Coordinates of C-alpha atoms in Angstrom, one line a residue:
Chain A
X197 CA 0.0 0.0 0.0
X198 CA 1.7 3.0 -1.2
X199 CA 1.9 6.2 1.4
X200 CA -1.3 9.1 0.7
X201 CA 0.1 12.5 -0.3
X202 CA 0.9 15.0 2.1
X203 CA -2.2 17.6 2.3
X204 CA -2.4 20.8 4.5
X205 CA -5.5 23.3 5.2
X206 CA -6.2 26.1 7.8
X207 CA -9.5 27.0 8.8
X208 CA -10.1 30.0 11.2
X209 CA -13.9 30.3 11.2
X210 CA -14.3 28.6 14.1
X211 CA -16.2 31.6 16.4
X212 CA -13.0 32.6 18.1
X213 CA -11.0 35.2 16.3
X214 CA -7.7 33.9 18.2
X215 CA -8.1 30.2 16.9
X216 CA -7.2 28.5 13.4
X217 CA -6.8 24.8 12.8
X218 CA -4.3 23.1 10.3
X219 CA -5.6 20.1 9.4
X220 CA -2.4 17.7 8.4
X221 CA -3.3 14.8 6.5
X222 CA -1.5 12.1 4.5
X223 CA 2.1 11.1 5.0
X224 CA 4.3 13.8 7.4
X225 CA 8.2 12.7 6.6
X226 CA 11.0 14.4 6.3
X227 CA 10.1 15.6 2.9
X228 CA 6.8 17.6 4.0
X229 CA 8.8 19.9 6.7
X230 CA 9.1 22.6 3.7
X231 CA 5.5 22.4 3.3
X232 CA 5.1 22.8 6.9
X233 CA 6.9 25.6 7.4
X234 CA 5.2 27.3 4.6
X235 CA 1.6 27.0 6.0
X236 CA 3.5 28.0 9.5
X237 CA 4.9 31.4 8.2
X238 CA 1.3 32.1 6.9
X239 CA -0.2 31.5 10.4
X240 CA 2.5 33.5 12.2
X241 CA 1.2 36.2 9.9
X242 CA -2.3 36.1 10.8
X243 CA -3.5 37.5 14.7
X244 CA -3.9 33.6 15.6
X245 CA -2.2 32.4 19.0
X246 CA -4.0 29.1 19.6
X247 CA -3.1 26.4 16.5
X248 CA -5.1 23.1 16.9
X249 CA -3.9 20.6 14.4
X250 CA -6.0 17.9 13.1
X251 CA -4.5 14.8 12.9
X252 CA -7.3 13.0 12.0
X253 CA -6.1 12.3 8.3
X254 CA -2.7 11.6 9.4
X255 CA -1.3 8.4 8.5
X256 CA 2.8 8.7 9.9
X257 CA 4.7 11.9 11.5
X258 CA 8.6 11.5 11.6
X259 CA 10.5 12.7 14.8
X260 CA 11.7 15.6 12.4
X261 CA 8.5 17.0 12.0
X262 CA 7.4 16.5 15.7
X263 CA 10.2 18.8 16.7
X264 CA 9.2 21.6 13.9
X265 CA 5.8 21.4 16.1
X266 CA 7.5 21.9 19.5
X267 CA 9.3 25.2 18.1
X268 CA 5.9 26.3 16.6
X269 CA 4.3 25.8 19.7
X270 CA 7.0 27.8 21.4
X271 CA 5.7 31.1 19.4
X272 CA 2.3 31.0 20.1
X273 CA 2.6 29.9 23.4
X274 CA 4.7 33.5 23.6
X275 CA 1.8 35.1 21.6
X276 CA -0.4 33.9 25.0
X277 CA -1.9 30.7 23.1
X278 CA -0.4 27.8 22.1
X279 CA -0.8 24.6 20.2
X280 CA -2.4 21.3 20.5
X281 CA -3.3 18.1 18.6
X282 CA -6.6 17.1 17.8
X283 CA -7.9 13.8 16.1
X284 CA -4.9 11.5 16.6
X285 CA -5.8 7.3 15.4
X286 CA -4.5 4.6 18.0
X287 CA -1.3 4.2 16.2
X288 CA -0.1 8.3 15.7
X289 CA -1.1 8.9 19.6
X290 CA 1.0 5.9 20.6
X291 CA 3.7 7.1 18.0
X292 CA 3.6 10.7 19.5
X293 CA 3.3 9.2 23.1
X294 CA 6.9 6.9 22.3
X295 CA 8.5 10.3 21.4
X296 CA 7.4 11.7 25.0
X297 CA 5.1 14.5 22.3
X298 CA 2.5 14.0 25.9
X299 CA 4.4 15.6 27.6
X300 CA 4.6 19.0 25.9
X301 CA 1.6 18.9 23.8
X302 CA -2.3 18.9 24.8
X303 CA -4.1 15.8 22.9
X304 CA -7.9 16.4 22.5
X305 CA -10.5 13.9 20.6
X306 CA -11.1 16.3 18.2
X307 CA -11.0 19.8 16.8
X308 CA -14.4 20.7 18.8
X309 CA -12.8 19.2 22.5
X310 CA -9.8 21.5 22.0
X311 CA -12.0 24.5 21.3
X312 CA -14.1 23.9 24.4
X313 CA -10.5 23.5 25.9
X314 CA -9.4 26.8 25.1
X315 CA -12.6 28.6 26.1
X316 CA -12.6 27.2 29.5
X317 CA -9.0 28.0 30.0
X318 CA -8.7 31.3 28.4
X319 CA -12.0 32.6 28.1
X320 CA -13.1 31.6 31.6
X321 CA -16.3 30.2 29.4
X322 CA -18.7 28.7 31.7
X323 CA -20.6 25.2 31.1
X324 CA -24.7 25.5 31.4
X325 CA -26.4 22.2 32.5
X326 CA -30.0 23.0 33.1
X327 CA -32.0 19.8 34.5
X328 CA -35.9 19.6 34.8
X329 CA -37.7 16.9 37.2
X330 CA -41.0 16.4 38.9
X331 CA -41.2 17.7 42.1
X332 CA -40.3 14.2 44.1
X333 CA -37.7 13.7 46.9
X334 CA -36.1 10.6 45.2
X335 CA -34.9 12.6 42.5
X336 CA -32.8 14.5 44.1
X337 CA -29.7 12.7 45.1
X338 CA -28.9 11.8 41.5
X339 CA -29.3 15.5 41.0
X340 CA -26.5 16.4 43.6
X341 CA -23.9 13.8 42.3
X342 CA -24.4 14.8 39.2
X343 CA -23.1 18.3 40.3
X344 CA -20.6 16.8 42.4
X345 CA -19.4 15.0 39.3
X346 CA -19.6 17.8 37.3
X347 CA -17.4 20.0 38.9
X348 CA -15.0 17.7 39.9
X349 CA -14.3 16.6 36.2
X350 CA -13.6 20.4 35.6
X351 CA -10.8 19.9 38.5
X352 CA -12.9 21.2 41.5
X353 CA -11.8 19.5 44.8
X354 CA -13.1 16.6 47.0
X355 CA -14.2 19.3 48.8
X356 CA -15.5 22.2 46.5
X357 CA -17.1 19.3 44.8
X358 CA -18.7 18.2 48.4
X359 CA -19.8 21.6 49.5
X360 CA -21.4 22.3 46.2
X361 CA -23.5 18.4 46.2
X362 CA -24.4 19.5 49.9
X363 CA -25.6 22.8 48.2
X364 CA -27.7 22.0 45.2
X365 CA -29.5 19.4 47.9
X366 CA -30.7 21.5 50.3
X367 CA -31.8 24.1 47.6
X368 CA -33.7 21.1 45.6
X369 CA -34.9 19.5 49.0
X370 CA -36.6 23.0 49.4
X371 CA -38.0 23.2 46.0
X372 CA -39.3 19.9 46.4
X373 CA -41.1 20.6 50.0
X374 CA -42.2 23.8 49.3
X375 CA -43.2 23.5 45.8
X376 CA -46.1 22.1 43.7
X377 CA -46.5 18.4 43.3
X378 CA -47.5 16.8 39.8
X379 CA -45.5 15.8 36.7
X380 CA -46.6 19.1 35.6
X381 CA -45.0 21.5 37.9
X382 CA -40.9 20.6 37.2
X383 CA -38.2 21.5 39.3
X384 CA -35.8 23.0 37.3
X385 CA -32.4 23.5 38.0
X386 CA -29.5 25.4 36.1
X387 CA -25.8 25.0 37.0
X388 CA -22.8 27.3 34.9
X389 CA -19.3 26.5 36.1
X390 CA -16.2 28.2 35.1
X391 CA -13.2 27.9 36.0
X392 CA -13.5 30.1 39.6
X393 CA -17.4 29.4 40.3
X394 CA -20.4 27.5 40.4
X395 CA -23.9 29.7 39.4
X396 CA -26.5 27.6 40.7
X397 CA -30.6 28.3 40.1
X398 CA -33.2 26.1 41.3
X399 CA -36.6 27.2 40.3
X400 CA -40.0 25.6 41.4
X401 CA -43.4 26.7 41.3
X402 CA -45.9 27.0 44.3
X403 CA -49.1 28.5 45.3
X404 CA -49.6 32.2 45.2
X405 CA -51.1 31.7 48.6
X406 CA -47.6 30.7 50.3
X407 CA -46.1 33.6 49.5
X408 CA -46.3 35.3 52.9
X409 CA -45.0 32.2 54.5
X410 CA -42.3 31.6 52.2
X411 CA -41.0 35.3 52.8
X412 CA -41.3 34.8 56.2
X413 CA -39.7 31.6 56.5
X414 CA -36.5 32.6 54.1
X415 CA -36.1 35.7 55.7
X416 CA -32.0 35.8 56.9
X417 CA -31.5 35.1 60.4
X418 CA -29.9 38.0 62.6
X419 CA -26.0 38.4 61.8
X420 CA -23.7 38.5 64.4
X421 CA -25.7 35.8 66.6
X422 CA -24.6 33.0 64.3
X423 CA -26.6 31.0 62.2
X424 CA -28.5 29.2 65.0
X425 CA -31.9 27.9 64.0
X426 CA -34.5 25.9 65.6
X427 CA -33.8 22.5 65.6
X428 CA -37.2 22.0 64.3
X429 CA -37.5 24.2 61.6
X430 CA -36.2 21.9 58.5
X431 CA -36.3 24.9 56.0
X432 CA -34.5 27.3 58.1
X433 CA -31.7 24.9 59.3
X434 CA -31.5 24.3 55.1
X435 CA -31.2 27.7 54.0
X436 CA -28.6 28.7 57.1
X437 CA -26.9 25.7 55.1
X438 CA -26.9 26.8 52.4
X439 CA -26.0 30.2 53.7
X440 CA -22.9 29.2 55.4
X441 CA -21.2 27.4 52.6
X442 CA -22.0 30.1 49.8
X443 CA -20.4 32.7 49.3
X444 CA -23.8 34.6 47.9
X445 CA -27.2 33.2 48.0
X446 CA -30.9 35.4 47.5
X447 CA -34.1 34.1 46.7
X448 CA -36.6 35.4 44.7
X449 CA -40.5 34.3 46.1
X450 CA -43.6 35.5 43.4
X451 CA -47.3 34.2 43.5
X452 CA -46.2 31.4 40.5
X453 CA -43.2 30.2 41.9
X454 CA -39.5 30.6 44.4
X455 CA -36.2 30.9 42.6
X456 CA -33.2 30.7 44.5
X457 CA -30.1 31.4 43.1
X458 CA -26.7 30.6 44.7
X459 CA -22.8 31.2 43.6
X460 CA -19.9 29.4 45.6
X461 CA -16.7 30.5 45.1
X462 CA -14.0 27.9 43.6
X463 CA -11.9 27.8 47.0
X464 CA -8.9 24.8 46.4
Chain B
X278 CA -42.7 9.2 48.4
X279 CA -43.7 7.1 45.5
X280 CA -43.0 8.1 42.2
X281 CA -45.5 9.0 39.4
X282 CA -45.3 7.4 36.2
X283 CA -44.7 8.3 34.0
X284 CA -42.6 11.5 34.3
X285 CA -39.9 13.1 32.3
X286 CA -36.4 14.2 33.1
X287 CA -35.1 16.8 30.7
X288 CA -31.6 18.0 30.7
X289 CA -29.9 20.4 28.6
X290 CA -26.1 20.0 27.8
X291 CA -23.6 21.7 26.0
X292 CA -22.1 19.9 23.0
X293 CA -18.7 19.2 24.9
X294 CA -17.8 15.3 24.8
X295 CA -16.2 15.7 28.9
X296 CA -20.0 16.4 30.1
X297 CA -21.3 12.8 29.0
X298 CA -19.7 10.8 32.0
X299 CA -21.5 12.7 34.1
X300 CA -24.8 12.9 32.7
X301 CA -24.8 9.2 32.2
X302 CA -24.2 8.3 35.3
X303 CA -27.2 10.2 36.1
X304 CA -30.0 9.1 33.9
X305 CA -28.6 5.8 35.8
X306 CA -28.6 6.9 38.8
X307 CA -32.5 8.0 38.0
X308 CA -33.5 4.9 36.4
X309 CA -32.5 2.8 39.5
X310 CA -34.1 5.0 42.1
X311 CA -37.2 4.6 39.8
X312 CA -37.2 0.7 40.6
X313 CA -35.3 -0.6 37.4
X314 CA -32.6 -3.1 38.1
X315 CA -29.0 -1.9 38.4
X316 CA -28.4 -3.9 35.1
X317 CA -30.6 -2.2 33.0
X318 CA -29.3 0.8 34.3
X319 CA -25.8 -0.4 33.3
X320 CA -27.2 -0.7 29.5
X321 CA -29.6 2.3 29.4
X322 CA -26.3 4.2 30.2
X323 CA -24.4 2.7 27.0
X324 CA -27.1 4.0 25.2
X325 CA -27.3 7.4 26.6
X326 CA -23.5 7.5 26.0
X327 CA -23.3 6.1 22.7
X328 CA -26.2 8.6 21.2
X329 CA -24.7 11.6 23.3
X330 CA -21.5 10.7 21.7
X331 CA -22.9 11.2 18.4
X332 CA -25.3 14.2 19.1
X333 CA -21.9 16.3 20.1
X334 CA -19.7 15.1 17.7
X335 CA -21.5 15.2 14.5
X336 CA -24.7 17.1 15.2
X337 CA -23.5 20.4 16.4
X338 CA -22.3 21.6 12.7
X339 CA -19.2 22.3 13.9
X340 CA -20.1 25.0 16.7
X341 CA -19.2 23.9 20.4
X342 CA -21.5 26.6 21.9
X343 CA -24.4 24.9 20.9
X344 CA -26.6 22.7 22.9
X345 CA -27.9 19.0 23.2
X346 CA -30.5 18.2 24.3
X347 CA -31.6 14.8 26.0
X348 CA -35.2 13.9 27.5
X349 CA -35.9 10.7 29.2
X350 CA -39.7 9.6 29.6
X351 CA -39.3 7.2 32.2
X352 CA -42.6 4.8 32.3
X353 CA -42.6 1.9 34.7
X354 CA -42.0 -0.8 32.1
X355 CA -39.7 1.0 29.8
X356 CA -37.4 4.4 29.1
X357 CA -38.0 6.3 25.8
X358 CA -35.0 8.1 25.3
X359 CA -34.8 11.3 23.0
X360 CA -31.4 13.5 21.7
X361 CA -31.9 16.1 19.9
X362 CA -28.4 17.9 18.4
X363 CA -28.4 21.6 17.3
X364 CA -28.2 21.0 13.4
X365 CA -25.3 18.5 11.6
X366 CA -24.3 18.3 7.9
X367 CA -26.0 17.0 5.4
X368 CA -23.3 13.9 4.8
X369 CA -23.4 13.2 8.6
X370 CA -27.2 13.2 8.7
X371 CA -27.4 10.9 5.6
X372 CA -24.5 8.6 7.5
X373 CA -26.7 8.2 10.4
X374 CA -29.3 7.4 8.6
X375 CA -28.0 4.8 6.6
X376 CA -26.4 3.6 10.2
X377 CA -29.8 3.1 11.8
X378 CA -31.8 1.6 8.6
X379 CA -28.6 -1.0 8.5
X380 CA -30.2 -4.7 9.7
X381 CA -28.9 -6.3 12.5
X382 CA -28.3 -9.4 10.9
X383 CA -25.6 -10.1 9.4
X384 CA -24.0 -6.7 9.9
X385 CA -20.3 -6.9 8.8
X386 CA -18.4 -6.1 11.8
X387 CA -17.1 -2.4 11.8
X388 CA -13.6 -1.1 12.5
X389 CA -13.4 -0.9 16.7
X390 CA -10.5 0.8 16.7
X391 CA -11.8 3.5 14.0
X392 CA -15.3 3.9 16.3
X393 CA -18.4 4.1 14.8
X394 CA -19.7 1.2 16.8
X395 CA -21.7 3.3 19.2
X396 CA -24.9 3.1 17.2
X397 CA -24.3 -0.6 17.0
X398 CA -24.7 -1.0 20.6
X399 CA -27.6 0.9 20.7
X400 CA -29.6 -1.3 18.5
X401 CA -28.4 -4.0 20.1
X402 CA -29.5 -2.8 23.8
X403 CA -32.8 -1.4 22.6
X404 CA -36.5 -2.2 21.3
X405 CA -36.5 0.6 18.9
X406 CA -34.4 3.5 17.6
X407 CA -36.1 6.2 15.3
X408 CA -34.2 9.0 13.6
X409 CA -36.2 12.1 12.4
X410 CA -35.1 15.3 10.9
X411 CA -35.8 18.6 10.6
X412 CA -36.1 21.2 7.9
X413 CA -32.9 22.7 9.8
X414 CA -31.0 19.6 10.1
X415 CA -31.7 19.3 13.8
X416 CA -31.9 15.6 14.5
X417 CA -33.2 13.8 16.9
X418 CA -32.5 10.5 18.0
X419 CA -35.5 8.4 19.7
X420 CA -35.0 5.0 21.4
X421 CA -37.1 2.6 23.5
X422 CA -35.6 0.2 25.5
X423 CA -38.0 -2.2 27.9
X424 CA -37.7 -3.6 31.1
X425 CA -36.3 -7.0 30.8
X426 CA -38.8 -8.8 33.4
X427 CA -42.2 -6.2 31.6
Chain C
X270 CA -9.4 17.6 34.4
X271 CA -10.3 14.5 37.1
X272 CA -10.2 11.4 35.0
X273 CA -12.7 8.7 35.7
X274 CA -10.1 6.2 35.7
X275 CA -6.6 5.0 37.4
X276 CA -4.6 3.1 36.6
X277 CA -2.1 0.9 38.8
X278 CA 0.5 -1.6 37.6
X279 CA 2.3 -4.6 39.7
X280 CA 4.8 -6.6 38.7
X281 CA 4.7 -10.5 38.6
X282 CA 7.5 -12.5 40.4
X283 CA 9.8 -13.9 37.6
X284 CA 8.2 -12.0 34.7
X285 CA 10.4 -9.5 33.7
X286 CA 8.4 -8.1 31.1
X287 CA 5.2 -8.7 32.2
X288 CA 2.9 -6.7 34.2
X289 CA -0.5 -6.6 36.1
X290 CA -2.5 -3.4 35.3
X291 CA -5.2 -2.4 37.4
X292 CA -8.1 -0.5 36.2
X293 CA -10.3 1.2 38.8
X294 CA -12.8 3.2 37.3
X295 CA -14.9 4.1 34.2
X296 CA -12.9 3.9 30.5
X297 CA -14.5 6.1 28.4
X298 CA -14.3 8.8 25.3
X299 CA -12.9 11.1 27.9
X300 CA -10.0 9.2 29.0
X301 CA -9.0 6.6 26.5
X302 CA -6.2 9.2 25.4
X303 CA -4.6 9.1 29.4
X304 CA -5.0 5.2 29.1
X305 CA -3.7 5.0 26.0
X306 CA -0.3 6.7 27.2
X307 CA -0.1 4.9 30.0
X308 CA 0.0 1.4 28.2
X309 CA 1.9 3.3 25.5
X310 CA 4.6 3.6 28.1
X311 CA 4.4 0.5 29.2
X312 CA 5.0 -1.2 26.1
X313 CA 7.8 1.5 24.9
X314 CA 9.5 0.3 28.5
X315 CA 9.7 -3.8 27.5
X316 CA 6.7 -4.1 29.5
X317 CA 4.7 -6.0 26.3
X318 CA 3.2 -8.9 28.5
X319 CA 0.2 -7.4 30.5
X320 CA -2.2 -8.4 32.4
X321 CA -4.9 -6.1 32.8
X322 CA -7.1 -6.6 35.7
X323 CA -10.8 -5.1 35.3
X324 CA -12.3 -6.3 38.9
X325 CA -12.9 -2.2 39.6
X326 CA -13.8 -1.6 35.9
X327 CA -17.0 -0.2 36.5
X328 CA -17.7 0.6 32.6
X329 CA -16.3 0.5 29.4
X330 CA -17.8 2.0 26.2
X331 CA -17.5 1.5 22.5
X332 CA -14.6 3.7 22.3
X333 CA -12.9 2.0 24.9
X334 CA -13.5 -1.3 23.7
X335 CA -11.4 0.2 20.4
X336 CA -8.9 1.0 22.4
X337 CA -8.2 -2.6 24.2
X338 CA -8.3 -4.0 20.3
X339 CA -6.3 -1.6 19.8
X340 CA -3.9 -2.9 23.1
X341 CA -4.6 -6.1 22.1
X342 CA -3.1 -5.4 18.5
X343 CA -0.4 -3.4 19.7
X344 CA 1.3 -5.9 22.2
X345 CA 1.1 -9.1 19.7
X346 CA 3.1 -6.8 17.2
X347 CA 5.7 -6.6 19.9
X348 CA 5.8 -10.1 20.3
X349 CA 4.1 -9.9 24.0
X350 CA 0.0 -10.2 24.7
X351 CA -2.6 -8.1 26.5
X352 CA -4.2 -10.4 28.5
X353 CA -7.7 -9.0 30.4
X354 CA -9.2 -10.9 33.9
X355 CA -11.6 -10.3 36.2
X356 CA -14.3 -8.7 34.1
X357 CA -17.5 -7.8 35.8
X358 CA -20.6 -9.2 34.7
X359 CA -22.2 -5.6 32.9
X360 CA -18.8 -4.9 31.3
X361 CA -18.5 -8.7 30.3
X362 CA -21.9 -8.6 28.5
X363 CA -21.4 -5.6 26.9
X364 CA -18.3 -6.7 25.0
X365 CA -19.5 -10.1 24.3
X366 CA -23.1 -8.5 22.3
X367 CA -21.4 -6.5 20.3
X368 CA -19.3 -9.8 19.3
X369 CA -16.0 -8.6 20.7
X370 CA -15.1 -11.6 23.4
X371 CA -13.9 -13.7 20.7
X372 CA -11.6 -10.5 19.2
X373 CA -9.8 -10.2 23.0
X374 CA -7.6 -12.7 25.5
X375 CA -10.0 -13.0 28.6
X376 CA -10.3 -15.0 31.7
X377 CA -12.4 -15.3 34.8
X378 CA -9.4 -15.3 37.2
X379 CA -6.4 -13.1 37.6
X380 CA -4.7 -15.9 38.5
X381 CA -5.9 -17.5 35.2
X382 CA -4.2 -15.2 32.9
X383 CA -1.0 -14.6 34.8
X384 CA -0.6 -18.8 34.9
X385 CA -1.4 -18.4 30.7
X386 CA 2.1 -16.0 30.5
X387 CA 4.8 -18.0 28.9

């Protein structure tokens, strides 16, 4: 089976005006450095400082042409970017991972992974999750892991990640208790993490009659005396929860419904 | 408190492969708090993965600040499941097509190591899978998978 | 990033170039590229003969199964093997429907595959 030509493309609409991608595909010996360097010389032109290259036509790269990428990568990581492989089969990633390529270079799945990449560590982008449920109390604890597990894949701690499950269940407990029953009357819940904080809203609705109570029973308890609350009062010891290990919490109480909306600091 | 049947968790995602793990592991989570056995859980979650997988990767036209979205209709004898992507190409939607009409019998074995076995699994784990699309090239993905003991 | 897997490796008395891996975890679109590394290094170290040990696998998807074919591949072409063991019953079925069991070196016991080394 003869070797497929060497091919080279950049792309640069991809909604970020600091990002292009080369897409490398075919053969990458020796032979293609020239071609290499060209397309490089036209990107260093250009305002680009974050290079993603696709792999994901590659069929071989030579040592040679790994080391042309490692001085490449040098520039734009000076220009505040820098550059990553996207795309890589079984064979190139192991190839790459022999030459010890790991250790310098980022490796995503594809073109799209190392965007999101980039936007969460440059951009501070957040991730949205938003999750609706009936209002029932079983629901709930798959709700909180999946926060917990959220976070920590984004590299929160054991113990971000702990404080923020312990959050999101007291708020949905709430919604849960307080709010209308019914497969009609969802919970619905809306989590944004970046890379310094969690944004956390958890809506439900309830009956404009309870709003008097509600106000009354969410009111903040006295500062200065502590965050003591009647052992008995299950909504109040939730909220003073809630309070404690937030670093901003309100909650917003009309005749269709509660939203309370919570942000907790990234602290480890 | 006893859960109503049937009710619907709906979650929104954004079209980033690292969320799926997570969100897996909790329509599992869901379906064995709703009574199903930790088994079918364990397969419902390939499924979720597998048609999450290809929501995100070939359904977002290329724009990674789009949105999936996945519902799950949970009934007591069976979970529909529903994915709908924000819009793919045109080749990747007739791909998937051609991938779901494909009969299970006697399917030549696809490349493992190149992927594209995802959808595989999912016809193999489920009763049904539907695909429709829309006049915008949003897809959605619709499969039904029964309780083994219903 | 948290991955959703470790991975630990042993080494077997008298078996130079053999290894046990242990997998604890889920293996996934998200972090066959860490695994692959790891076994990667392995290999690239002599270390061609493994024995991977999936008691605390808790998953494995369709892109991970590519990736052990892909292990499995990789360490015959070095002249070694990539034996798996202790599969759990979930992750078991899941690679034996889609007709992948007969494709991969697996046995019930640790011991079992460690004993099959020559």
């Amino acid at each position: 089976m003869g070797n497929s030509a060497l091919k080279m493309e950049i792309s640069s609409d991809w909604g970020s005006a600091e990002i292009a991608v080369l897409k490398v595909s075919g053969f990458l010996d020796f032979s293609g450095i020239a071609m290499l360097s060209k397309f490089f010389d036209r990107i260093a032109e250009e305002k680009w400082s974050y290079v993603i290259v696709d792999l994901v036509g590659l069929e071989a790269m030579c040592s040679a042409a790994l080391g042309e990428f490692m001085g490449y990568r040098k520039r734009f990581v000076e220009r505040g970017g820098s550059l990553v492989f996207a795309g890589l089969s079984g064979n190139i990633r192991s190839k790459l991972t022999l030459l010890g390529a790991n250790k310098i270079f980022s490796f995503y799945q594809d073109v799209r992974s190392a965007i999101n990449a980039y936007k969460w560590d440059y951009k501070k982008q957040s991730k949205s999750v938003a999750i609706s449920f009936p209002a029932d109390l079983a629901l709930v604890p798959p709700i909180r892991q999946f926060a917990s597990r959220l976070v920590r894949q984004k590299g929160y701690s054991v113990k971000d990640a702990f404080r923020i499950e312990t959050i999101v269940d007291e708020v949905c407990n709430n919604a849960v208790e307080h709010g209308l029953g019914g497969a009609e009357n969802t919970v619905d819940v809306r989590m944004s993490v970046d890379k310094e904080k969690i944004d956390i809203n958890v809506s439900n609705k309830s009956a404009p009659e309870k709003v008097a109570v509600l106000r009354e029973l969410t009111k903040p308890q006295t500062r200065g005396t502590g965050n003591h609350v009647g052992t008995d009062d299950k909504r109040g010891r939730g909220l003073a929860l809630i309070r404690m290990l937030s670093n901003d919490m309100d909650v917003d109480i009309t005749e269709h419904g509660t939203t309370v909306h919570v942000i907790k600091l990234r602290e480890e | 408190m006893d859960l109503i049947f049937p009710y619907t968790i709906s979650v929104r995602l954004p079209s980033d492969l690292e969320i799926i793990p997570s969100i897996r592991k909790f329509v599992s989570e869901v379906l064995q708090v709703s009574g199903f056995s930790a088994k079918f859980a364990f397969r419902s979650e390939i499924i979720i993965d597998a048609i999450c997988n290809n929501a995100i990767t070939h359904g977002s036209a290329g724009n990674a600040d789009n949105e999936v979205e996945l519902a799950c209709v949970i009934h007591r004898d069976r979970v529909e499941v529903v994915v709908k992507d924000s819009g793919g190409s045109p080749a990747d939607i007739e791909k998937l097509k051609e991938a779901v009409r494909r009969n299970r019998l006697g399917l030549p074995l696809p490349d493992y190591e190149a992927g594209g076995m995802g959808l595989e699994i999912v016809k193999l784990l489920s009763e049904t899978i539907d695909i429709t699309v829309d006049e915008n090239n949003v897809t959605s993905i619709h499969v039904v998978r029964k309780r083994e003991d219903a | 990033m948290e991955t959703q897997i470790q991975i630990t490796c042993e080494e077997i008395a008298g078996k130079a170039n053999a290894r046990i891996v242990r997998f604890v975890g889920d293996l996934d679109a998200t972090n066959v590229d860490y695994v692959t590394e790891q076994i990667t290094n392995y290999f690239s170290d002599g270390l061609v003969k493994i024995v991977a040990d999936f008691k605390q696998l808790r998953y494995v998807n369709s892109t991970g199964l590519g990736v052990l074919l892909h292990f499995n591949k990789s360490a015959k072409e070095r002249g070694g093997c990539f034996k798996i063991a202790n599969l759990n019953e979930n992750v078991y079925e899941i690679i034996e429907i889609i007709g992948a069991a007969s494709l991969l070196d697996i046995y019930d016991e640790l011991n079992e595959a460690v004993a099959a080394l020559n």
